C-alpha cells in the first residue's frame, strides 16, 4: 500500500517514519501528479497558513479536494486538522480548508508555545493511554452530529473521525507509538 | 528510539497517578515546535507591516528584530534584544510563530522574551555577545532556543546546553551564501565521517569536537543531529534557499535578503515556493523570474567583522 504524506511544509518526515514503522510505503506529496496511486494521505503538523498558501500556489488544492470528495482516506494532525475542518476560527481571511469533517476548530486554541504541553489521553479503542504532544494546538469548539469522537482530553475532543477522514489536535508522529497510525491504516 | 533527524520521544512520561495532567516546557514539547517549522521559511522582520508581508507570502514564522543584519553591519555599535513594544506589535499583527533574538549569554534578555511569550528564542551571533565564555543554560527555559553553528563541535555544544534547533551561522547581512554552504558542508561532512568511525574512534571525535561523547555516539547511530538543522546567513534568492535544502538543511532563515531587495513581497513568495519545491528545477525556474534586484551583497574579503566568529 502506498500512502502519501503532504510535504509542503511541516513535520512530514516524522509521519513518514511512523508510516514506515507500520509497514507501508510513503510518497511525499507536493504537486497534483504526486496524488496518482496513493491509497491514503496524511496531512502533518506545521503552519496551516503556510500550507494553505502552498496548496493554492502549487495547484494541489482542487485535485486534492476532488480526491477527498471521492473518498480518499485522510488523517490530519494539528495543522492538518485545521486544513480538513469545516470551519476555522482565528485563521487568516484567505486561508483555505477542505471542509472534509464537520468541526469548528480554533487555531492556537490552546495558546502559544509557552502553553504547549504533553499529557496522557485515554483512547477507548486502545488498551492503554496514548501519550500526546500538543504544540500550539488547535482546539475543537464545535462538533457536527455525524462526527465520531475517538478521544477527548479535559472534556474537549482531540481525536475524531467522520467516515475515512481522521483528525487529531495533537502529534502522534512525535512519539514512538504508532498505534494511531495503525488505527487509521486499518480503515483504509 | 533514535532515527535520523526526527523528533523522538525521550522525555519523562507524566506521573501514573495523574496521567492526564498537562506538562509544559519539556524537551519533546520544545523540540516539537522545531519539527513543525521544517520545510518552511523564517523571515527577519523589523516592524508589524513587514511581519504581515511575511505571513502573506507564506512564511512559517517571523524573527522580530530591530535592524536586519545588513543594517547592524552598516551601523556598527552594540546590537541588543529588540524593544518589547515592537515585539508585541508583531505578535499582535500575525498568527504564525514569532521568534526573537538575544545576545549570546544574555539570559536576562531571554527571561524577558519568555515573559513576552515569544515562541522561539535565537541566541544569536548577529547581536553583540554579552558573555565571552558562556552561552545561556537553555534547559532553564520553557521556550525553545535555536543557536548558530559553524561546525559540528559548536552544534553539539549548543545542543548539550539545551538548544532544540541548530542553524548554520553563515555570514549574516552579506547576501552571500558562501559561508552558510561552508558551515553546512562542514557539519554534514563530519557527521558522515562519524557514521564510518568505529566505537574506539568516537572518543577521539568527541575530544576533537570538544563535544559530549554521548552526542557523538548518537550521531554514529543515526547519522544526524538529535535536533533539526536549518540554514541561515546569506540567503538572497530562491536558488540560494533550494541550494541550502539540497545540501541537507531542513528549513531556511532569510534575514536581510528579503527586505533589503528591490521588491520584498514577490521575493518572499518565491523563496517560500523554492524551499518547498527545492528539487524541482521547473518550479525553481518559474519562481526565479522577474523578481527585481536582490540585495547587492558583499564579498567575504570586503567585511571587517565576521559575526560567525562570535560564540564558543
Short mmCIF file of C-alpha atoms in Angstrom, two decimals:
data_model
loop_
_atom_site.label_atom_id
_atom_site.label_comp_id
_atom_site.label_asym_id
_atom_site.label_seq_id
_atom_site.Cartn_x
_atom_site.Cartn_y
_atom_site.Cartn_z
CA UNK A 1 0.00 0.00 0.00
CA UNK A 2 1.25 3.48 -0.93
CA UNK A 3 0.40 6.30 1.47
CA UNK A 4 1.00 9.95 0.63
CA UNK A 5 2.30 12.49 3.10
CA UNK A 6 1.55 16.12 2.32
CA UNK A 7 5.06 17.59 2.20
CA UNK A 8 4.50 21.29 1.51
CA UNK A 9 5.79 22.28 4.96
CA UNK A 10 5.92 20.88 8.48
CA UNK A 11 6.52 17.58 10.26
CA UNK A 12 6.11 15.31 7.24
CA UNK A 13 9.37 13.43 7.85
CA UNK A 14 8.19 12.25 11.27
CA UNK A 15 4.97 10.92 9.74
CA UNK A 16 6.94 9.08 7.07
CA UNK A 17 8.92 7.33 9.79
CA UNK A 18 5.73 6.36 11.65
CA UNK A 19 4.13 5.02 8.47
CA UNK A 20 7.27 3.09 7.55
CA UNK A 21 7.18 1.51 11.02
CA UNK A 22 3.62 0.44 10.22
CA UNK A 23 4.94 -1.32 7.14
CA UNK A 24 3.57 0.89 4.36
CA UNK A 25 5.34 2.72 1.57
CA UNK A 26 5.27 6.52 1.58
CA UNK A 27 5.37 9.23 -1.00
CA UNK A 28 5.87 12.94 -0.39
CA UNK A 29 3.05 14.91 -2.00
CA UNK A 30 3.83 18.43 -3.27
CA UNK A 31 2.10 18.69 -6.65
CA UNK A 32 -1.04 17.17 -8.19
CA UNK A 33 0.84 14.39 -10.02
CA UNK A 34 2.01 13.03 -6.65
CA UNK A 35 -1.60 12.07 -5.82
CA UNK A 36 -1.69 9.35 -8.51
CA UNK A 37 -1.96 5.90 -6.99
CA UNK A 38 -1.97 6.76 -3.30
CA UNK A 39 -4.38 4.83 -1.09
CA UNK A 40 -4.47 7.38 1.71
CA UNK A 41 -2.95 10.72 2.69
CA UNK A 42 -1.53 12.11 5.92
CA UNK A 43 -1.56 15.87 6.48
CA UNK A 44 1.12 16.73 9.03
CA UNK A 45 1.51 19.41 11.64
CA UNK A 46 3.23 22.61 10.69
CA UNK A 47 1.94 26.07 9.90
CA UNK A 48 -1.57 25.85 8.47
CA UNK A 49 -1.44 29.29 6.82
CA UNK A 50 1.78 28.33 5.02
CA UNK A 51 0.29 25.03 3.85
CA UNK A 52 -2.91 26.74 2.76
CA UNK A 53 -0.87 29.23 0.73
CA UNK A 54 1.20 26.48 -0.89
CA UNK A 55 -1.85 24.30 -1.60
CA UNK A 56 -3.16 27.12 -3.76
CA UNK A 57 0.10 28.15 -5.46
CA UNK A 58 1.06 24.54 -6.26
CA UNK A 59 -2.32 23.87 -7.86
CA UNK A 60 -2.79 20.96 -5.46
CA UNK A 61 -5.90 22.24 -3.68
CA UNK A 62 -8.56 21.45 -6.30
CA UNK A 63 -7.39 17.94 -7.27
CA UNK A 64 -6.89 17.03 -3.64
CA UNK A 65 -10.35 18.35 -2.72
CA UNK A 66 -11.74 16.16 -5.50
CA UNK A 67 -9.84 13.10 -4.24
CA UNK A 68 -11.16 13.63 -0.71
CA UNK A 69 -14.69 14.06 -2.07
CA UNK A 70 -14.18 10.78 -3.96
CA UNK A 71 -13.36 9.01 -0.69
CA UNK A 72 -9.56 9.25 -0.26
CA UNK A 73 -8.80 8.38 3.36
CA UNK A 74 -7.04 11.27 5.12
CA UNK A 75 -5.52 11.75 8.55
CA UNK A 76 -4.83 15.35 9.56
CA UNK A 77 -2.77 16.13 12.65
CA UNK A 78 -2.67 19.62 14.19
CA UNK A 79 -2.31 21.93 11.15
CA UNK A 80 -3.64 19.00 9.09
CA UNK A 81 -6.77 19.02 11.26
CA UNK A 82 -7.21 22.72 10.52
CA UNK A 83 -6.93 22.05 6.78
CA UNK A 84 -9.68 19.41 6.99
CA UNK A 85 -12.09 21.31 9.25
CA UNK A 86 -15.40 22.77 8.04
CA UNK A 87 -14.82 25.99 9.95
CA UNK A 88 -11.60 27.66 11.17
CA UNK A 89 -11.58 30.40 13.81
CA UNK A 90 -8.67 32.83 14.26
CA UNK A 91 -7.37 31.90 10.82
CA UNK A 92 -6.35 34.24 8.06
CA UNK A 93 -9.19 35.58 5.89
CA UNK A 94 -7.67 33.92 2.80
CA UNK A 95 -6.99 30.58 4.49
CA UNK A 96 -8.46 27.62 2.60
CA UNK A 97 -9.65 24.33 4.06
CA UNK A 98 -11.18 21.18 2.61
CA UNK A 99 -14.26 21.14 4.87
CA UNK A 100 -13.99 17.35 4.91
CA UNK A 101 -15.15 16.93 8.50
CA UNK A 102 -17.89 18.91 10.21
CA UNK A 103 -15.99 20.50 13.06
CA UNK A 104 -15.10 24.03 14.08
CA UNK A 105 -11.51 24.49 15.27
CA UNK A 106 -9.76 27.50 16.75
CA UNK A 107 -6.18 27.97 15.59
CA UNK A 108 -3.75 28.03 18.52
CA UNK A 109 -6.79 27.42 20.73
CA UNK A 110 -4.57 26.03 23.47
CA UNK A 111 -2.29 29.10 23.34
CA UNK A 112 1.19 29.97 22.16
CA UNK A 113 4.32 27.85 22.58
CA UNK A 114 4.51 28.67 26.33
CA UNK A 115 1.26 26.69 26.68
CA UNK A 116 2.29 23.74 24.51
CA UNK A 117 2.18 20.56 26.58
CA UNK A 118 2.24 16.79 26.74
CA UNK A 119 -0.28 14.61 28.54
CA UNK A 120 -1.63 11.07 28.52
CA UNK A 121 -5.01 10.75 26.85
CA UNK A 122 -7.48 7.92 27.22
CA UNK A 123 -8.33 6.32 23.90
CA UNK A 124 -11.12 3.75 24.45
CA UNK A 125 -10.14 1.90 21.23
CA UNK A 126 -6.63 1.31 22.65
CA UNK A 127 -5.70 -0.88 25.62
CA UNK A 128 -3.62 1.77 27.37
CA UNK A 129 -3.44 5.59 27.32
CA UNK A 130 -1.69 7.37 24.44
CA UNK A 131 1.00 9.92 25.30
CA UNK A 132 0.09 13.02 23.30
CA UNK A 133 2.20 16.09 22.46
CA UNK A 134 0.26 19.29 21.79
CA UNK A 135 2.20 22.10 20.03
CA UNK A 136 0.39 25.45 19.65
CA UNK A 137 -2.53 23.13 19.12
CA UNK A 138 -5.90 23.85 17.53
CA UNK A 139 -8.93 23.39 19.79
CA UNK A 140 -12.18 21.78 18.68
CA UNK A 141 -15.03 24.14 19.57
CA UNK A 142 -17.95 22.57 17.71
CA UNK A 143 -18.71 19.06 16.54
CA UNK A 144 -21.18 18.04 13.86
CA UNK A 145 -23.70 15.29 14.74
CA UNK A 146 -22.12 12.79 12.33
CA UNK A 147 -18.63 13.15 13.76
CA UNK A 148 -17.37 10.35 16.00
CA UNK A 149 -15.13 11.35 18.91
CA UNK A 150 -12.36 8.77 19.40
CA UNK A 151 -10.63 10.53 22.32
CA UNK A 152 -11.03 13.63 24.45
CA UNK A 153 -8.77 15.49 26.85
CA UNK A 154 -10.15 17.69 29.62
CA UNK A 155 -13.59 17.28 28.06
CA UNK A 156 -12.51 18.57 24.63
CA UNK A 157 -12.38 16.22 21.61
CA UNK A 158 -8.77 15.76 20.45
CA UNK A 159 -9.16 12.78 18.10
CA UNK A 160 -12.18 12.36 15.86
CA UNK A 161 -13.35 10.89 12.59
CA UNK A 162 -16.10 11.12 10.02
CA UNK A 163 -16.02 8.21 7.58
CA UNK A 164 -12.48 7.93 6.28
CA UNK A 165 -11.45 11.40 7.50
CA UNK A 166 -9.47 11.32 10.76
CA UNK A 167 -8.26 14.38 12.69
CA UNK A 168 -6.10 14.88 15.79
CA UNK A 169 -5.24 18.15 17.51
CA UNK A 170 -2.01 16.61 18.83
CA UNK A 171 1.03 14.94 17.20
CA UNK A 172 1.01 11.12 17.16
CA UNK A 173 4.11 11.33 14.90
CA UNK A 174 6.22 12.84 17.71
CA UNK A 175 6.15 9.79 19.95
CA UNK A 176 7.44 6.31 19.04
CA UNK A 177 3.95 4.87 19.48
CA UNK A 178 2.36 4.06 16.14
CA UNK A 179 -0.98 2.73 17.36
CA UNK A 180 -2.96 5.68 16.00
CA UNK A 181 -1.28 5.46 12.59
CA UNK A 182 -2.18 1.75 12.61
CA UNK A 183 -5.76 2.56 13.61
CA UNK A 184 -6.01 4.91 10.62
CA UNK A 185 -4.41 2.41 8.22
CA UNK A 186 -6.85 -0.32 9.30
CA UNK A 187 -9.65 1.84 7.93
CA UNK A 188 -8.04 2.35 4.55
CA UNK B 1 14.21 5.27 19.76
CA UNK B 2 16.54 7.33 17.59
CA UNK B 3 16.36 7.82 13.87
CA UNK B 4 17.93 10.41 11.59
CA UNK B 5 16.79 13.96 12.24
CA UNK B 6 13.40 13.12 13.66
CA UNK B 7 11.75 14.05 16.89
CA UNK B 8 11.61 11.00 19.03
CA UNK B 9 10.21 10.90 22.45
CA UNK B 10 12.89 10.69 25.11
CA UNK B 11 11.27 12.73 27.84
CA UNK B 12 9.67 11.72 31.09
CA UNK B 13 6.17 10.33 30.84
CA UNK B 14 3.69 12.07 33.10
CA UNK B 15 3.18 10.56 36.54
CA UNK B 16 0.96 7.46 36.79
CA UNK B 17 -1.31 8.89 39.49
CA UNK B 18 -2.35 11.88 37.37
CA UNK B 19 -1.80 10.63 33.83
CA UNK B 20 -3.81 13.31 32.06
CA UNK B 21 -2.20 16.29 33.71
CA UNK B 22 -0.59 18.79 31.34
CA UNK B 23 3.19 19.12 31.45
CA UNK B 24 4.66 22.16 29.69
CA UNK B 25 8.20 23.14 28.67
CA UNK B 26 9.56 19.60 28.34
CA UNK B 27 12.30 18.89 25.84
CA UNK B 28 9.96 16.99 23.47
CA UNK B 29 7.44 19.84 23.58
CA UNK B 30 10.18 22.36 22.83
CA UNK B 31 11.81 20.29 20.11
CA UNK B 32 8.36 19.55 18.70
CA UNK B 33 7.96 23.15 17.56
CA UNK B 34 11.29 22.95 15.71
CA UNK B 35 9.92 19.88 13.91
CA UNK B 36 6.82 21.86 12.88
CA UNK B 37 8.95 24.57 11.23
CA UNK B 38 10.69 22.13 8.88
CA UNK B 39 10.34 22.78 5.18
CA UNK B 40 9.47 26.40 5.86
CA UNK B 41 10.94 29.89 5.64
CA UNK B 42 11.52 32.04 8.73
CA UNK B 43 11.80 35.70 7.79
CA UNK B 44 13.51 38.56 9.62
CA UNK B 45 11.11 41.49 10.13
CA UNK B 46 11.62 44.83 11.87
CA UNK B 47 8.01 46.05 12.17
CA UNK B 48 4.41 44.77 12.05
CA UNK B 49 3.99 45.76 8.38
CA UNK B 50 6.91 43.59 7.33
CA UNK B 51 5.56 40.78 9.51
CA UNK B 52 2.28 40.98 7.61
CA UNK B 53 4.09 40.83 4.26
CA UNK B 54 5.99 37.78 5.51
CA UNK B 55 2.84 35.97 6.65
CA UNK B 56 1.07 36.87 3.40
CA UNK B 57 3.96 35.33 1.49
CA UNK B 58 3.68 32.01 3.36
CA UNK B 59 6.42 32.35 6.00
CA UNK B 60 6.13 29.62 8.66
CA UNK B 61 7.44 32.05 11.34
CA UNK B 62 8.93 35.52 11.67
CA UNK B 63 12.03 36.68 13.51
CA UNK B 64 11.37 40.04 15.19
CA UNK B 65 14.45 42.25 15.41
CA UNK B 66 15.24 45.95 15.50
CA UNK B 67 17.52 46.06 12.48
CA UNK B 68 18.19 43.43 9.84
CA UNK B 69 21.79 42.12 9.91
CA UNK B 70 22.82 44.22 6.88
CA UNK B 71 21.93 47.38 8.83
CA UNK B 72 23.59 46.12 12.01
CA UNK B 73 26.72 45.57 9.94
CA UNK B 74 26.49 49.06 8.41
CA UNK B 75 25.67 50.93 11.65
CA UNK B 76 28.18 49.20 13.93
CA UNK B 77 27.83 49.77 17.70
CA UNK B 78 26.23 47.34 20.13
CA UNK B 79 23.25 45.35 18.83
CA UNK B 80 20.81 44.19 21.54
CA UNK B 81 17.45 42.49 22.09
CA UNK B 82 14.54 44.35 20.46
CA UNK B 83 12.16 46.70 22.25
CA UNK B 84 9.34 44.62 23.82
CA UNK B 85 6.78 47.02 22.40
CA UNK B 86 7.97 46.27 18.87
CA UNK B 87 7.83 42.52 19.55
CA UNK B 88 4.30 42.81 20.94
CA UNK B 89 3.26 44.82 17.89
CA UNK B 90 4.44 41.97 15.67
CA UNK B 91 2.76 39.33 17.87
CA UNK B 92 -0.50 41.28 17.53
CA UNK B 93 -0.17 41.52 13.75
CA UNK B 94 0.44 37.88 12.80
CA UNK B 95 -0.80 34.46 13.89
CA UNK B 96 2.30 32.46 12.90
CA UNK B 97 5.07 31.80 15.46
CA UNK B 98 7.14 34.81 16.45
CA UNK B 99 10.84 34.38 17.25
CA UNK B 100 13.22 36.97 18.66
CA UNK B 101 16.96 37.27 19.23
CA UNK B 102 19.01 37.62 22.41
CA UNK B 103 22.73 38.30 22.76
CA UNK B 104 24.94 35.26 23.35
CA UNK B 105 24.99 34.59 27.10
CA UNK B 106 22.41 37.27 27.95
CA UNK B 107 19.97 35.14 29.93
CA UNK B 108 18.06 38.16 31.24
CA UNK B 109 17.11 39.21 27.72
CA UNK B 110 15.88 35.62 27.32
CA UNK B 111 13.84 35.85 30.52
CA UNK B 112 12.19 38.99 29.14
CA UNK B 113 11.39 37.35 25.81
CA UNK B 114 9.92 34.32 27.58
CA UNK B 115 7.75 36.64 29.64
CA UNK B 116 6.53 38.26 26.41
CA UNK B 117 5.51 34.82 25.16
CA UNK B 118 7.66 34.68 22.03
CA UNK B 119 7.56 31.18 20.53
CA UNK B 120 11.30 30.61 19.93
CA UNK B 121 14.45 32.40 21.09
CA UNK B 122 17.51 32.78 18.86
CA UNK B 123 20.70 33.13 20.91
CA UNK B 124 22.38 34.92 18.06
CA UNK B 125 25.86 35.94 17.00
CA UNK B 126 24.24 38.71 14.92
CA UNK B 127 23.77 40.67 18.16
CA UNK B 128 26.80 41.75 20.18
CA UNK B 129 27.79 38.97 22.62
CA UNK B 130 27.15 39.65 26.32
CA UNK B 131 29.39 36.85 27.63
CA UNK B 132 32.70 35.83 26.08
CA UNK B 133 32.84 32.39 27.71
CA UNK B 134 29.31 31.13 28.36
CA UNK B 135 26.20 30.55 26.38
CA UNK B 136 22.79 30.50 28.07
CA UNK B 137 21.69 27.40 30.01
CA UNK B 138 18.74 26.78 27.75
CA UNK B 139 17.29 23.94 29.84
CA UNK B 140 16.11 26.58 32.32
CA UNK B 141 13.57 27.96 29.87
CA UNK B 142 10.07 26.87 28.84
CA UNK B 143 10.59 28.45 25.41
CA UNK B 144 12.79 26.56 22.92
CA UNK B 145 16.10 28.01 21.68
CA UNK B 146 17.86 27.95 18.33
CA UNK B 147 21.61 28.60 18.13
CA UNK B 148 24.01 29.11 15.25
CA UNK B 149 26.95 26.84 14.47
CA UNK B 150 29.83 26.89 12.00
CA UNK B 151 30.93 23.30 12.63
CA UNK B 152 29.77 20.09 14.27
CA UNK B 153 31.55 20.69 17.59
CA UNK B 154 29.84 24.02 18.03
CA UNK B 155 26.48 22.48 17.12
CA UNK B 156 26.87 19.70 19.69
CA UNK B 157 27.96 22.11 22.43
CA UNK B 158 24.83 24.18 21.82
CA UNK B 159 22.66 21.04 21.88
CA UNK B 160 24.30 19.97 25.15
CA UNK B 161 23.25 23.35 26.59
CA UNK B 162 19.64 22.63 25.58
CA UNK B 163 19.27 24.11 22.08
CA UNK B 164 16.32 22.48 20.27
CA UNK B 165 17.36 23.61 16.81
CA UNK B 166 20.68 24.33 15.13
CA UNK B 167 21.14 26.71 12.22
CA UNK B 168 24.22 27.40 10.18
CA UNK B 169 25.62 30.82 11.05
CA UNK B 170 26.55 31.72 7.52
CA UNK B 171 27.62 35.33 7.39
CA UNK B 172 24.51 37.34 8.18
CA UNK B 173 23.82 40.59 6.36
CA UNK B 174 26.06 39.88 3.38
CA UNK B 175 23.61 38.38 0.90
CA UNK B 176 26.41 35.90 0.21
CA UNK B 177 25.62 32.19 0.64
CA UNK B 178 29.24 31.01 0.60
CA UNK B 179 29.72 30.86 4.39
CA UNK B 180 26.43 29.04 5.03
CA UNK B 181 27.46 26.46 2.42
CA UNK B 182 30.81 26.06 4.17
CA UNK B 183 29.10 25.52 7.54
CA UNK B 184 26.51 23.05 6.22
CA UNK B 185 29.17 21.06 4.37
CA UNK B 186 31.40 21.02 7.44
CA UNK B 187 28.65 19.86 9.82
CA UNK B 188 27.17 17.27 7.46
CA UNK B 189 30.60 16.10 6.25
CA UNK B 190 31.76 15.37 9.78
CA UNK B 191 28.53 13.54 10.55
CA UNK B 192 29.10 11.31 7.52
CA UNK B 193 32.63 10.55 8.73
CA UNK B 194 31.39 9.74 12.24
CA UNK B 195 28.97 7.16 10.87
CA UNK B 196 32.01 5.41 9.35
CA UNK B 197 34.07 5.53 12.56
CA UNK B 198 34.42 2.51 14.86
CA UNK B 199 33.48 2.78 18.50
CA UNK B 200 37.05 3.46 19.67
CA UNK B 201 37.41 6.35 17.22
CA UNK B 202 34.33 8.06 18.66
CA UNK B 203 36.30 9.02 21.79
CA UNK B 204 38.80 10.84 19.60
CA UNK B 205 35.96 12.53 17.70
CA UNK B 206 34.44 13.76 20.96
CA UNK B 207 37.81 15.13 22.07
CA UNK B 208 38.49 16.79 18.74
CA UNK B 209 35.00 18.32 18.54
CA UNK B 210 35.06 19.33 22.23
CA UNK B 211 31.61 17.83 22.45
CA UNK B 212 29.87 15.29 24.70
CA UNK B 213 30.69 11.69 23.80
CA UNK B 214 27.03 10.65 24.13
CA UNK B 215 26.03 13.04 21.34
CA UNK B 216 28.87 11.80 19.11
CA UNK B 217 27.74 8.22 19.73
CA UNK B 218 24.19 9.19 18.87
CA UNK B 219 25.34 10.64 15.53
CA UNK B 220 27.28 7.43 14.83
CA UNK B 221 24.00 5.57 15.25
CA UNK B 222 21.60 7.90 13.42
CA UNK B 223 23.84 9.86 11.04
CA UNK B 224 22.21 13.12 12.05
CA UNK B 225 21.92 15.70 14.82
CA UNK B 226 19.33 14.94 17.50
CA UNK B 227 17.57 18.22 16.63
CA UNK B 228 16.55 19.81 13.31
CA UNK B 229 19.22 21.73 11.41
CA UNK B 230 18.21 24.80 9.41
CA UNK B 231 20.23 27.13 7.19
CA UNK B 232 20.79 30.82 7.96
CA UNK B 233 23.13 33.54 6.81
CA UNK B 234 23.33 34.98 3.31
CA UNK B 235 20.24 33.57 1.56
CA UNK B 236 19.15 36.17 -1.03
CA UNK B 237 17.46 34.24 -3.86
CA UNK B 238 15.09 31.28 -4.36
CA UNK B 239 18.04 29.35 -5.76
CA UNK B 240 20.03 30.01 -2.56
CA UNK B 241 17.18 28.56 -0.48
CA UNK B 242 16.94 25.47 -2.69
CA UNK B 243 20.73 25.04 -2.55
CA UNK B 244 20.63 25.01 1.24
CA UNK B 245 17.80 22.46 1.20
CA UNK B 246 19.53 20.19 -1.32
CA UNK B 247 22.69 20.31 0.78
CA UNK B 248 20.66 18.93 3.70
CA UNK B 249 19.22 21.90 5.60
CA UNK B 250 15.69 21.16 6.81
CA UNK B 251 14.35 24.75 6.53
CA UNK B 252 15.75 28.24 5.95
CA UNK B 253 16.03 31.56 7.71
CA UNK B 254 16.11 34.63 5.48
CA UNK B 255 17.42 37.79 7.12
CA UNK B 256 18.32 40.82 5.07
CA UNK B 257 17.70 39.01 1.78
CA UNK B 258 14.01 39.86 1.56
CA UNK B 259 13.55 43.35 2.94
CA UNK B 260 16.85 44.63 1.52
CA UNK B 261 15.83 43.62 -2.00
CA UNK B 262 14.04 45.86 -4.53
CA UNK B 263 10.64 44.26 -4.16
CA UNK B 264 10.27 42.22 -0.95
CA UNK B 265 6.81 40.68 -1.38
CA UNK B 266 7.33 38.69 -4.62
CA UNK B 267 10.82 37.66 -3.49
CA UNK B 268 9.44 36.40 -0.19
CA UNK B 269 6.80 34.35 -2.02
CA UNK B 270 9.36 32.95 -4.42
CA UNK B 271 11.68 31.86 -1.62
CA UNK B 272 8.77 30.07 0.11
CA UNK B 273 7.97 28.21 -3.13
CA UNK B 274 11.62 27.36 -3.69
CA UNK B 275 12.02 25.95 -0.19
CA UNK B 276 9.05 23.59 -0.64
CA UNK B 277 9.83 22.56 -4.23
CA UNK B 278 13.59 22.57 -3.70
CA UNK B 279 14.32 19.65 -6.04
CA UNK B 280 12.01 20.77 -8.87
CA UNK B 281 14.06 22.82 -11.35
CA UNK B 282 10.99 23.73 -13.42
CA UNK B 283 9.31 25.35 -10.42
CA UNK B 284 12.59 26.97 -9.36
CA UNK B 285 13.00 28.47 -12.83
CA UNK B 286 9.44 29.74 -12.79
CA UNK B 287 9.60 31.41 -9.39
CA UNK B 288 13.03 32.95 -10.03
CA UNK B 289 11.72 35.11 -12.89
CA UNK B 290 11.23 38.89 -12.71
CA UNK B 291 11.89 39.39 -9.01
CA UNK B 292 13.79 42.68 -9.42
CA UNK B 293 17.25 43.15 -7.99
CA UNK B 294 18.28 41.04 -4.99
CA UNK B 295 20.17 42.74 -2.18
CA UNK B 296 23.54 43.87 -3.51
CA UNK B 297 25.56 41.69 -1.18
CA UNK B 298 29.20 41.84 -0.21
CA UNK B 299 32.19 39.58 -0.65
CA UNK B 300 33.85 37.99 2.36
CA UNK B 301 37.09 39.93 1.70
CA UNK B 302 35.18 43.21 1.98
CA UNK B 303 33.90 42.78 5.53
CA UNK B 304 35.61 43.89 8.72
CA UNK B 305 33.60 41.95 11.29
CA UNK B 306 32.72 38.28 10.91
CA UNK B 307 29.63 37.61 13.01
CA UNK B 308 30.20 33.87 12.59
CA UNK B 309 33.36 34.07 14.74
CA UNK B 310 31.24 35.02 17.74
CA UNK B 311 30.27 32.11 20.00
CA UNK B 312 32.43 29.46 21.65
#
